[in-house]
């Protein structure tokens, strides 16, 4: 085994501000699939109910979860097409597998209801009630042409990666869903 | 000191994860420190989740028992 010593000039040193961790959970919600969003909200509400501060950072497909339902996003041709084919709101999103043009969504909703599992809108409301902080990603909003006014009222103003890192750095646990 | 004052009775029957824990967390804020909540549930998940919730939040698990298909537990608010 050979060890190569890098010249000091080639190494990058970043000064980090050693902050202590809080009893906090930070989550990146990348997926816009109903089943993954469901898991995310179960974990978020469970953590909040266990006394943890919770921040959810929504990016890309995940933005669909915090959109008001029944609105079409997009400004230009592609953005509008994306908004049409990729409807937002908790009632419009389908499971990651076996959606089959909405049949899967309908079946899962029915099966969850029959078994007494809380619905996504109920869990969302619960999360808001418990003080879960929700932040959308500015960059993916720009790419997908999503106006911040189309988000639910509890959603914070858009942020970037540094804002998430600040939250994550002081958290005990971080999840990417 | 350990007399059980009239606390609160919580019906969690029919609810699945994460609702029993969330309802318990909300309800415990409505009783004074030192008092108890008695709850009934049907989700077998409470056997693991209620003790875990008590350890995380620092509240005291007084009883947790299974009777047939129903679960009963008592939690004392510590802080």
XYZ file of N, CA and C in Angstrom:
768
model
N 0.844 -1.197 0.000
C 0.000 0.000 0.000
C 0.874 1.240 0.000
N 0.592 2.131 -0.889
C 1.377 3.364 -0.917
C 0.512 4.537 -0.472
N 1.114 5.361 0.267
C 0.410 6.553 0.743
C 0.979 7.759 0.016
N 0.097 8.498 -0.599
C 0.547 9.691 -1.319
C 0.240 10.914 -0.474
N 1.243 11.673 -0.229
C 1.033 12.917 0.517
C 0.680 14.026 -0.460
N -0.466 14.608 -0.265
C -0.852 15.727 -1.132
C -0.141 16.985 -0.661
N 0.361 17.760 -1.605
C 0.927 19.047 -1.181
C -0.147 19.870 -0.482
N 0.232 20.564 0.499
C -0.725 21.319 1.316
C -1.588 22.262 0.483
N -0.973 22.790 -0.567
C -1.682 23.766 -1.397
C -2.873 23.126 -2.114
N -2.848 21.760 -2.285
C -3.939 21.095 -3.001
C -5.112 20.709 -2.095
N -4.978 20.927 -0.826
C -6.081 20.558 0.054
C -6.936 21.779 0.360
N -8.174 21.488 0.533
C -9.115 22.581 0.784
C -9.527 22.528 2.245
N -9.335 23.584 2.909
C -9.741 23.624 4.310
C -10.962 24.510 4.456
N -11.970 23.966 5.101
C -13.163 24.772 5.343
C -13.328 24.922 6.840
N -13.414 26.115 7.270
C -13.624 26.378 8.689
C -15.080 26.125 9.014
N -15.331 25.215 9.930
C -16.737 25.031 10.285
C -16.989 25.588 11.671
N -18.135 26.138 11.795
C -18.557 26.747 13.032
C -19.166 25.654 13.903
N -18.410 25.192 14.898
C -18.846 24.032 15.695
C -20.044 24.376 16.579
N -21.199 24.155 16.020
C -22.410 24.423 16.807
C -22.896 23.119 17.424
N -23.483 23.201 18.596
C -23.960 21.975 19.221
C -25.278 21.561 18.576
N -25.579 20.260 18.650
C -26.797 19.779 18.014
C -28.014 20.008 18.905
N -29.128 20.194 18.237
C -30.400 20.353 18.942
C -31.178 19.047 18.835
N -32.223 18.936 19.602
C -33.091 17.763 19.491
C -33.985 17.996 18.271
N -33.414 17.730 17.111
C -34.051 18.163 15.881
C -33.874 17.143 14.768
N -34.865 17.053 13.894
C -34.822 16.170 12.728
C -34.944 17.024 11.471
N -34.031 16.826 10.525
C -34.118 17.528 9.245
C -34.355 16.513 8.141
N -35.297 16.810 7.278
C -35.630 15.857 6.217
C -35.593 16.539 4.853
N -35.035 15.838 3.860
C -35.130 16.283 2.478
C -36.222 15.431 1.835
N -37.242 16.070 1.301
C -38.294 15.319 0.617
C -38.113 15.546 -0.875
N -37.514 14.580 -1.522
C -37.217 14.674 -2.951
C -38.337 14.021 -3.765
N -38.880 12.955 -3.222
C -39.887 12.178 -3.944
C -41.258 12.838 -3.901
N -42.010 12.670 -4.970
C -43.383 13.161 -4.998
C -44.355 11.999 -5.028
N -43.870 10.798 -4.674
C -44.745 9.632 -4.682
C -45.550 9.566 -3.400
N -46.814 9.214 -3.558
C -47.746 9.163 -2.437
C -47.219 8.307 -1.279
N -46.676 7.120 -1.604
C -46.232 6.222 -0.529
C -45.032 6.781 0.227
N -44.119 7.417 -0.517
C -42.930 7.960 0.145
C -43.269 9.219 0.943
N -44.191 10.014 0.406
C -44.644 11.207 1.131
C -45.355 10.783 2.416
N -46.113 9.693 2.311
C -46.811 9.169 3.491
C -45.796 8.790 4.563
N -44.746 8.057 4.162
C -43.697 7.666 5.112
C -43.058 8.910 5.722
N -42.798 9.912 4.874
C -42.153 11.141 5.345
C -43.006 11.834 6.410
N -44.314 11.913 6.167
C -45.181 12.609 7.131
C -45.405 11.797 8.400
N -45.372 10.467 8.287
C -45.478 9.639 9.492
C -44.248 9.875 10.378
N -43.070 9.898 9.757
C -41.842 10.119 10.527
C -41.829 11.536 11.108
N -42.221 12.514 10.290
C -42.201 13.909 10.745
C -43.152 14.125 11.919
N -44.381 13.609 11.807
C -45.343 13.813 12.899
C -44.922 13.016 14.130
N -44.386 11.808 13.900
C -43.926 10.977 15.020
C -42.794 11.659 15.775
N -41.867 12.254 15.045
C -40.743 12.944 15.682
C -41.234 14.174 16.439
N -42.133 14.927 15.815
C -42.668 16.125 16.470
C -43.419 15.740 17.737
N -44.161 14.631 17.679
C -44.909 14.178 18.853
C -43.973 13.661 19.936
N -42.748 13.287 19.561
C -41.768 12.828 20.549
C -40.902 13.980 21.055
N -41.342 15.184 20.757
C -40.658 16.347 21.303
C -39.533 16.894 20.451
N -39.374 16.383 19.220
C -38.305 16.900 18.366
C -38.794 18.070 17.528
N -37.878 18.976 17.256
C -38.139 20.056 16.314
C -37.967 19.409 14.931
N -38.862 19.678 13.986
C -38.756 19.015 12.679
C -38.779 20.038 11.543
N -37.822 19.887 10.619
C -37.803 20.715 9.419
C -37.856 19.811 8.198
N -38.775 20.092 7.291
C -38.860 19.339 6.041
C -38.500 20.277 4.899
N -37.528 19.835 4.101
C -37.051 20.632 2.971
C -37.545 19.949 1.706
N -38.435 20.588 0.971
C -39.053 19.971 -0.213
C -38.350 20.404 -1.482
N -37.923 19.425 -2.277
C -37.254 19.752 -3.520
C -37.737 18.855 -4.661
N -37.595 19.320 -5.875
C -38.056 18.613 -7.075
C -39.451 18.008 -6.934
N -39.592 16.697 -7.150
C -40.939 16.104 -7.145
C -41.627 16.294 -5.800
N -40.813 16.437 -4.769
C -41.356 16.620 -3.422
C -42.221 17.866 -3.307
N -41.981 18.858 -4.169
C -42.770 20.093 -4.129
C -44.260 19.831 -4.343
N -44.556 18.707 -5.007
C -45.964 18.377 -5.254
C -46.750 18.193 -3.962
N -46.033 17.795 -2.922
C -46.701 17.508 -1.652
C -47.160 18.762 -0.929
N -46.532 19.903 -1.209
C -46.917 21.116 -0.486
C -47.718 22.075 -1.361
N -48.008 21.619 -2.599
C -48.808 22.442 -3.507
C -50.283 22.370 -3.127
N -50.989 23.472 -3.346
C -52.445 23.419 -3.178
C -52.997 22.508 -4.261
N -54.105 21.826 -3.986
C -54.609 20.939 -5.030
C -55.450 21.720 -6.028
N -55.530 21.199 -7.243
C -56.362 21.800 -8.275
C -55.752 22.983 -8.987
N -54.468 23.251 -8.774
C -53.839 24.337 -9.517
C -52.829 23.749 -10.498
N -52.693 24.402 -11.624
C -51.726 23.951 -12.629
C -50.553 24.911 -12.617
N -49.360 24.365 -12.467
C -48.180 25.210 -12.401
C -47.571 25.372 -13.797
N -46.616 26.263 -13.923
C -45.898 26.453 -15.179
C -46.245 27.761 -15.846
N -45.236 28.338 -16.517
C -45.449 29.610 -17.211
C -45.257 29.416 -18.707
N -44.085 28.902 -19.107
C -43.805 28.670 -20.524
C -44.453 27.375 -20.995
N -44.169 26.994 -22.240
C -44.768 25.788 -22.819
C -44.387 24.530 -22.049
N -43.066 24.373 -21.801
C -42.614 23.163 -21.109
C -43.070 23.135 -19.657
N -42.988 24.293 -19.025
C -43.400 24.388 -17.630
C -44.874 24.033 -17.473
N -45.685 24.517 -18.427
C -47.126 24.268 -18.415
C -47.405 22.771 -18.636
N -46.643 22.189 -19.588
C -46.791 20.760 -19.868
C -46.457 19.931 -18.639
N -45.365 20.338 -17.981
C -44.926 19.651 -16.771
C -46.018 19.742 -15.698
N -46.598 20.947 -15.574
C -47.654 21.154 -14.594
C -48.893 20.331 -14.886
N -49.201 20.151 -16.175
C -50.379 19.372 -16.569
C -50.182 17.876 -16.284
N -48.967 17.402 -16.628
C -48.718 15.968 -16.510
C -48.329 15.551 -15.105
N -48.035 16.535 -14.290
C -47.477 16.273 -12.973
C -48.259 17.118 -11.963
N -49.533 16.760 -11.799
C -50.411 17.553 -10.930
C -49.946 17.496 -9.485
N -50.081 18.614 -8.819
C -49.673 18.664 -7.422
C -50.846 18.529 -6.478
N -50.560 18.596 -5.193
C -51.576 18.430 -4.163
C -51.595 16.993 -3.692
N -51.889 16.810 -2.418
C -51.793 15.478 -1.820
C -52.782 14.476 -2.403
N -53.877 14.977 -2.985
C -54.869 14.048 -3.545
C -54.506 13.587 -4.944
N -53.609 14.324 -5.605
C -53.300 14.014 -6.999
C -52.120 13.073 -7.160
N -51.299 12.943 -6.117
C -50.087 12.138 -6.284
C -50.381 10.656 -6.109
N -49.646 9.830 -6.884
C -49.867 8.386 -6.863
C -48.696 7.648 -6.247
N -48.881 6.347 -5.946
C -47.806 5.552 -5.348
C -46.639 5.336 -6.322
N -45.464 5.005 -5.771
C -44.264 4.840 -6.600
C -44.340 3.592 -7.469
N -45.159 2.619 -7.070
C -45.320 1.417 -7.889
C -46.818 1.130 -8.041
N -47.166 0.490 -9.135
C -48.533 0.031 -9.400
C -49.577 1.144 -9.384
N -49.212 2.324 -9.872
C -50.224 3.379 -9.896
C -51.251 3.103 -11.000
N -50.797 2.587 -12.123
C -51.658 2.201 -13.247
C -52.687 3.273 -13.589
N -52.173 4.442 -13.871
C -53.033 5.539 -14.303
C -54.031 5.998 -13.258
N -53.678 5.881 -11.992
C -54.565 6.371 -10.934
C -55.319 5.277 -10.204
N -55.364 4.074 -10.799
C -56.073 2.972 -10.135
C -55.373 2.580 -8.832
N -54.043 2.593 -8.892
C -53.256 2.253 -7.700
C -53.504 3.240 -6.578
N -53.557 4.519 -6.948
C -53.815 5.563 -5.954
C -55.153 5.332 -5.282
N -56.169 5.073 -6.098
C -57.513 4.858 -5.600
C -57.551 3.637 -4.665
N -56.881 2.554 -5.104
C -56.885 1.320 -4.324
C -56.179 1.500 -2.972
N -55.013 2.189 -3.007
C -54.277 2.395 -1.757
C -55.081 3.245 -0.782
N -55.690 4.313 -1.311
C -56.484 5.204 -0.456
C -57.596 4.416 0.215
N -58.264 3.558 -0.593
C -59.380 2.768 -0.070
C -58.890 1.783 0.995
N -57.766 1.107 0.697
C -57.254 0.114 1.641
C -56.794 0.761 2.938
N -56.201 1.957 2.828
C -55.756 2.653 4.029
C -56.950 3.080 4.868
N -57.984 3.537 4.186
C -59.186 3.987 4.892
C -59.836 2.823 5.637
N -59.920 1.673 4.936
C -60.545 0.493 5.542
C -59.806 0.048 6.799
N -58.503 0.250 6.787
C -57.704 -0.213 7.926
C -57.503 0.868 8.990
N -58.026 2.040 8.723
C -57.956 3.097 9.738
C -56.653 3.868 9.767
N -55.882 3.825 8.671
C -54.651 4.629 8.606
C -55.057 6.063 8.265
N -54.408 7.013 8.912
C -54.714 8.419 8.639
C -54.392 8.737 7.183
N -55.234 9.548 6.547
C -54.998 9.919 5.150
C -53.891 10.971 5.080
N -53.323 11.132 3.890
C -52.246 12.119 3.730
C -52.658 13.537 4.138
N -53.829 14.028 3.683
C -54.220 15.368 4.122
C -54.363 15.474 5.651
N -54.837 14.398 6.292
C -54.947 14.416 7.760
C -53.566 14.512 8.407
N -52.628 13.709 7.872
C -51.266 13.726 8.412
C -50.600 15.084 8.201
N -50.886 15.674 7.052
C -50.314 16.991 6.738
C -50.805 18.017 7.760
N -52.098 17.993 7.985
C -52.700 18.921 8.933
C -52.104 18.734 10.331
N -51.910 17.450 10.670
C -51.316 17.096 11.959
C -49.903 17.674 12.068
N -49.142 17.551 10.977
C -47.764 18.056 10.967
C -47.758 19.569 11.179
N -48.667 20.270 10.511
C -48.765 21.720 10.660
C -49.098 22.063 12.114
N -50.054 21.308 12.661
C -50.485 21.473 14.049
C -49.346 21.298 15.041
N -48.487 20.337 14.764
C -47.378 20.012 15.670
C -46.183 20.932 15.459
N -46.316 21.886 14.535
C -45.254 22.869 14.335
C -44.125 22.420 13.436
N -44.372 21.433 12.576
C -43.341 21.006 11.625
C -43.101 22.126 10.613
N -41.830 22.468 10.428
C -41.474 23.565 9.526
C -41.266 23.012 8.113
N -41.893 23.628 7.115
C -41.767 23.147 5.738
C -41.176 24.235 4.856
N -40.068 23.883 4.186
C -39.382 24.859 3.347
C -39.239 24.335 1.921
N -39.621 25.133 0.919
C -39.442 24.691 -0.462
C -38.082 25.135 -1.015
N -37.585 24.383 -1.981
C -36.296 24.680 -2.607
C -36.498 25.657 -3.761
N -35.822 26.789 -3.657
C -35.972 27.847 -4.658
C -35.560 27.392 -6.060
N -34.431 26.682 -6.138
C -33.908 26.309 -7.452
C -34.874 25.390 -8.205
N -35.401 24.374 -7.533
C -36.303 23.483 -8.266
C -37.629 24.169 -8.593
N -38.005 25.144 -7.772
C -39.212 25.929 -8.098
C -38.994 26.715 -9.390
N -37.772 27.257 -9.531
C -37.447 28.005 -10.746
C -37.469 27.090 -11.967
N -36.836 25.904 -11.828
C -36.769 24.972 -12.950
C -38.170 24.527 -13.359
N -38.991 24.183 -12.381
C -40.313 23.650 -12.684
C -41.369 24.738 -12.850
N -40.939 25.978 -12.717
C -41.835 27.132 -12.855
C -43.021 27.060 -11.905
N -42.690 26.890 -10.648
C -43.736 26.826 -9.622
C -43.727 28.111 -8.812
N -44.856 28.774 -8.787
C -45.009 30.029 -8.070
C -45.198 29.749 -6.574
N -44.493 30.489 -5.687
C -44.652 30.228 -4.244
C -46.087 30.428 -3.746
N -46.882 31.212 -4.484
C -48.268 31.426 -4.057
C -49.136 30.183 -4.211
N -48.609 29.186 -4.951
C -49.387 27.962 -5.159
C -49.151 26.942 -4.049
N -48.324 27.304 -3.068
C -48.092 26.401 -1.947
C -49.127 26.611 -0.853
N -49.224 25.617 0.017
C -50.109 25.732 1.180
C -49.667 26.904 2.051
N -50.605 27.432 2.841
C -50.343 28.655 3.602
C -49.250 28.516 4.656
N -49.060 27.281 5.176
C -48.076 27.122 6.248
C -46.634 27.097 5.744
N -46.458 26.941 4.412
C -45.118 26.768 3.848
C -44.303 28.060 3.965
N -43.038 27.897 4.409
C -42.130 29.035 4.601
C -41.657 29.574 3.245
N -41.044 30.736 3.231
C -40.497 31.247 1.973
C -39.401 30.312 1.437
N -39.181 30.304 0.100
C -38.213 29.395 -0.509
C -36.784 29.642 -0.003
N -36.019 28.544 0.051
C -34.632 28.620 0.517
C -33.707 27.842 -0.414
N -32.411 27.939 -0.160
C -31.416 27.203 -0.929
C -30.703 26.176 -0.076
N -29.665 25.573 -0.647
C -28.994 24.458 0.015
C -28.339 24.879 1.328
N -27.811 26.089 1.389
C -27.131 26.514 2.609
C -28.086 26.581 3.788
N -29.324 26.962 3.508
C -30.331 27.031 4.570
C -30.632 25.630 5.097
N -30.682 24.654 4.160
C -30.916 23.290 4.613
C -29.727 22.776 5.413
N -28.515 23.035 4.932
C -27.312 22.562 5.623
C -27.238 23.146 7.032
N -27.631 24.395 7.167
C -27.641 25.005 8.498
C -28.570 24.238 9.431
N -29.748 23.876 8.893
C -30.714 23.100 9.684
C -30.152 21.711 9.989
N -29.575 21.065 8.937
C -29.091 19.694 9.088
C -27.911 19.619 10.051
N -27.046 20.637 9.999
C -25.836 20.617 10.827
C -26.157 20.644 12.317
N -27.283 21.230 12.675
C -27.626 21.289 14.097
C -28.662 20.227 14.479
N -28.876 19.266 13.568
C -29.873 18.219 13.838
C -29.219 16.939 14.325
N -30.008 16.172 15.083
C -29.535 14.873 15.547
C -29.697 13.833 14.464
N -30.696 14.020 13.635
C -30.965 13.033 12.589
C -31.339 13.751 11.309
N -30.896 13.206 10.192
C -31.210 13.772 8.882
C -31.655 12.651 7.955
N -32.742 12.882 7.227
C -33.259 11.843 6.331
C -33.478 12.391 4.925
N -33.263 11.548 3.957
C -33.504 11.897 2.549
C -34.547 10.924 2.018
N -35.684 11.462 1.590
C -36.754 10.564 1.132
C -37.157 10.913 -0.286
N -48.183 10.140 47.693
C -47.420 10.716 46.606
C -47.753 10.022 45.302
N -47.852 8.676 45.398
C -48.121 7.949 44.158
C -49.611 7.688 43.962
N -50.428 8.455 44.639
C -51.863 8.253 44.442
C -52.243 8.691 43.026
N -53.052 7.872 42.388
C -53.426 8.195 41.008
C -54.623 9.130 41.020
N -54.346 10.369 40.715
C -55.429 11.336 40.662
C -56.210 11.131 39.369
N -57.360 11.700 39.310
C -58.174 11.537 38.110
C -57.486 12.205 36.932
N -57.007 11.394 36.033
C -56.327 11.912 34.859
C -57.278 11.965 33.695
N -56.885 11.331 32.613
C -57.670 11.394 31.392
C -57.738 10.000 30.796
N -58.852 9.687 30.172
C -58.952 8.412 29.479
C -58.976 8.692 27.980
N -58.125 7.967 27.274
C -57.943 8.218 25.847
C -58.351 6.968 25.072
N -59.233 7.138 24.112
C -59.642 6.003 23.276
C -58.873 6.039 21.956
N -57.948 5.109 21.799
C -57.120 5.065 20.582
C -57.458 3.836 19.748
N -58.608 3.236 20.040
C -58.970 2.003 19.338
C -59.224 2.272 17.851
N -58.696 1.374 17.020
C -58.888 1.506 15.579
C -57.845 2.373 14.898
N -57.046 3.059 15.673
C -56.032 3.938 15.073
C -54.727 3.191 14.843
N -54.078 3.494 13.728
C -52.781 2.889 13.415
C -51.683 3.947 13.479
N -50.446 3.471 13.406
C -49.262 4.330 13.428
C -49.393 5.458 12.403
N -49.084 6.683 12.707
C -48.500 7.204 13.952
C -49.534 7.797 14.909
N -50.817 7.572 14.660
C -51.852 8.291 15.416
C -51.863 8.041 16.930
N -51.676 6.785 17.419
C -51.697 6.623 18.875
C -50.672 7.521 19.580
N -49.465 7.579 19.037
C -48.406 8.385 19.650
C -48.731 9.877 19.544
N -49.272 10.289 18.410
C -49.574 11.706 18.219
C -50.713 12.153 19.132
N -51.741 11.312 19.230
C -52.867 11.668 20.128
C -52.397 11.711 21.584
N -51.524 10.763 21.943
C -50.999 10.739 23.307
C -50.168 11.996 23.582
N -49.325 12.370 22.618
C -48.468 13.544 22.787
C -49.302 14.809 22.943
N -50.416 14.877 22.187
C -51.281 16.057 22.287
C -52.022 16.061 23.619
N -52.527 14.886 24.003
C -53.354 14.790 25.203
C -52.554 15.082 26.468
N -51.295 14.662 26.486
C -50.518 14.798 27.724
C -50.257 16.269 28.059
N -50.347 17.123 27.036
C -50.174 18.557 27.286
C -51.373 19.141 28.037
N -52.493 18.424 27.981
C -53.714 18.936 28.614
C -53.869 18.510 30.071
N -52.938 17.692 30.577
C -53.033 17.321 31.989
C -51.848 17.898 32.740
N -52.023 18.162 34.045
C -50.900 18.725 34.808
C -49.799 17.683 35.025
N -48.591 18.143 35.269
C -47.448 17.265 35.565
C -47.788 16.428 36.809
N -47.494 15.145 36.715
C -47.771 14.242 37.847
C -49.032 13.431 37.648
N -49.907 13.893 36.768
C -51.143 13.144 36.548
C -50.965 12.094 35.459
N -51.982 11.226 35.333
C -51.834 10.110 34.408
C -52.882 10.128 33.293
N -52.526 9.437 32.216
C -53.455 9.194 31.120
C -53.608 7.692 30.998
N -54.839 7.235 30.923
C -55.089 5.823 30.690
C -55.617 5.705 29.261
N -55.006 4.826 28.464
C -55.407 4.748 27.064
C -55.675 3.319 26.632
N -56.592 3.193 25.684
C -56.934 1.884 25.110
C -56.685 1.927 23.611
N -56.007 0.881 23.095
C -55.663 0.858 21.672
C -55.827 -0.550 21.115
N -55.892 -0.638 19.798
C -55.964 -1.953 19.146
C -54.765 -2.208 18.238
N -53.933 -1.194 18.028
C -52.760 -1.344 17.169
C -51.641 -2.047 17.946
N -51.217 -3.259 17.491
C -50.151 -3.973 18.217
C -48.841 -3.183 18.267
N -48.709 -2.203 17.375
C -47.510 -1.369 17.348
C -47.290 -0.597 18.633
N -48.336 -0.383 19.427
C -48.174 0.398 20.661
C -47.267 -0.319 21.660
N -47.165 -1.654 21.568
C -46.316 -2.396 22.492
C -44.862 -1.921 22.403
N -44.424 -1.559 21.214
C -43.053 -1.058 21.050
C -43.018 0.464 21.110
N -44.047 1.100 20.539
C -44.000 2.550 20.365
C -44.236 3.353 21.641
N -45.131 2.898 22.479
C -45.422 3.685 23.686
C -44.216 3.699 24.642
N -43.581 2.531 24.901
C -42.358 2.599 25.727
C -41.281 3.477 25.087
N -41.130 3.398 23.765
C -40.112 4.210 23.080
C -40.434 5.691 23.211
N -41.712 6.028 23.062
C -42.124 7.430 23.177
C -41.848 7.952 24.602
N -42.128 7.107 25.591
C -41.894 7.512 26.977
C -40.404 7.735 27.239
N -39.557 6.848 26.680
C -38.105 7.016 26.858
C -37.631 8.301 26.187
N -38.154 8.585 24.996
C -37.716 9.779 24.258
C -38.166 11.057 24.947
N -39.388 11.069 25.436
C -39.935 12.307 25.982
C -39.718 12.441 27.482
N -39.274 11.365 28.128
C -39.014 11.428 29.562
C -40.257 11.311 30.426
N -41.339 10.827 29.843
C -42.532 10.574 30.653
C -42.503 9.130 31.171
N -43.319 8.868 32.188
C -43.222 7.565 32.850
C -44.304 6.610 32.365
N -43.859 5.433 31.935
C -44.801 4.386 31.547
C -45.167 3.607 32.800
N -46.408 3.744 33.233
C -46.828 3.090 34.480
C -47.244 1.652 34.201
N -48.054 1.453 33.190
C -48.526 0.114 32.828
C -48.651 0.004 31.320
N -48.380 -1.184 30.811
C -48.670 -1.482 29.411
C -49.065 -2.941 29.358
N -50.299 -3.200 28.981
C -50.728 -4.598 29.003
C -51.614 -4.939 27.824
N -51.583 -6.217 27.483
C -52.371 -6.717 26.369
C -53.485 -7.588 26.934
N -54.713 -7.265 26.600
C -55.838 -8.108 26.994
C -56.539 -8.557 25.730
N -56.379 -9.826 25.414
C -56.967 -10.365 24.186
C -56.436 -9.558 22.992
N -57.309 -8.828 22.301
C -56.827 -8.060 21.146
C -56.742 -6.578 21.444
N -56.880 -6.223 22.693
C -56.853 -4.818 23.065
C -55.657 -4.511 23.953
N -55.159 -3.307 23.834
C -54.012 -2.896 24.634
C -54.432 -1.768 25.550
N -53.899 -1.805 26.764
C -54.193 -0.748 27.725
C -52.870 -0.253 28.280
N -52.723 1.051 28.321
C -51.512 1.564 28.960
C -51.796 2.824 29.754
N -50.923 3.044 30.739
C -51.048 4.213 31.592
C -49.714 4.955 31.565
N -49.786 6.243 31.277
C -48.574 7.062 31.219
C -48.739 8.234 32.177
N -47.669 8.491 32.963
C -47.708 9.643 33.864
C -46.896 10.784 33.257
N -47.484 11.960 33.266
C -46.741 13.129 32.766
C -45.669 13.518 33.776
N -44.416 13.513 33.348
C -43.308 13.827 34.242
C -42.864 15.280 34.072
N -42.908 15.764 32.833
C -42.514 17.168 32.638
C -43.341 17.830 31.553
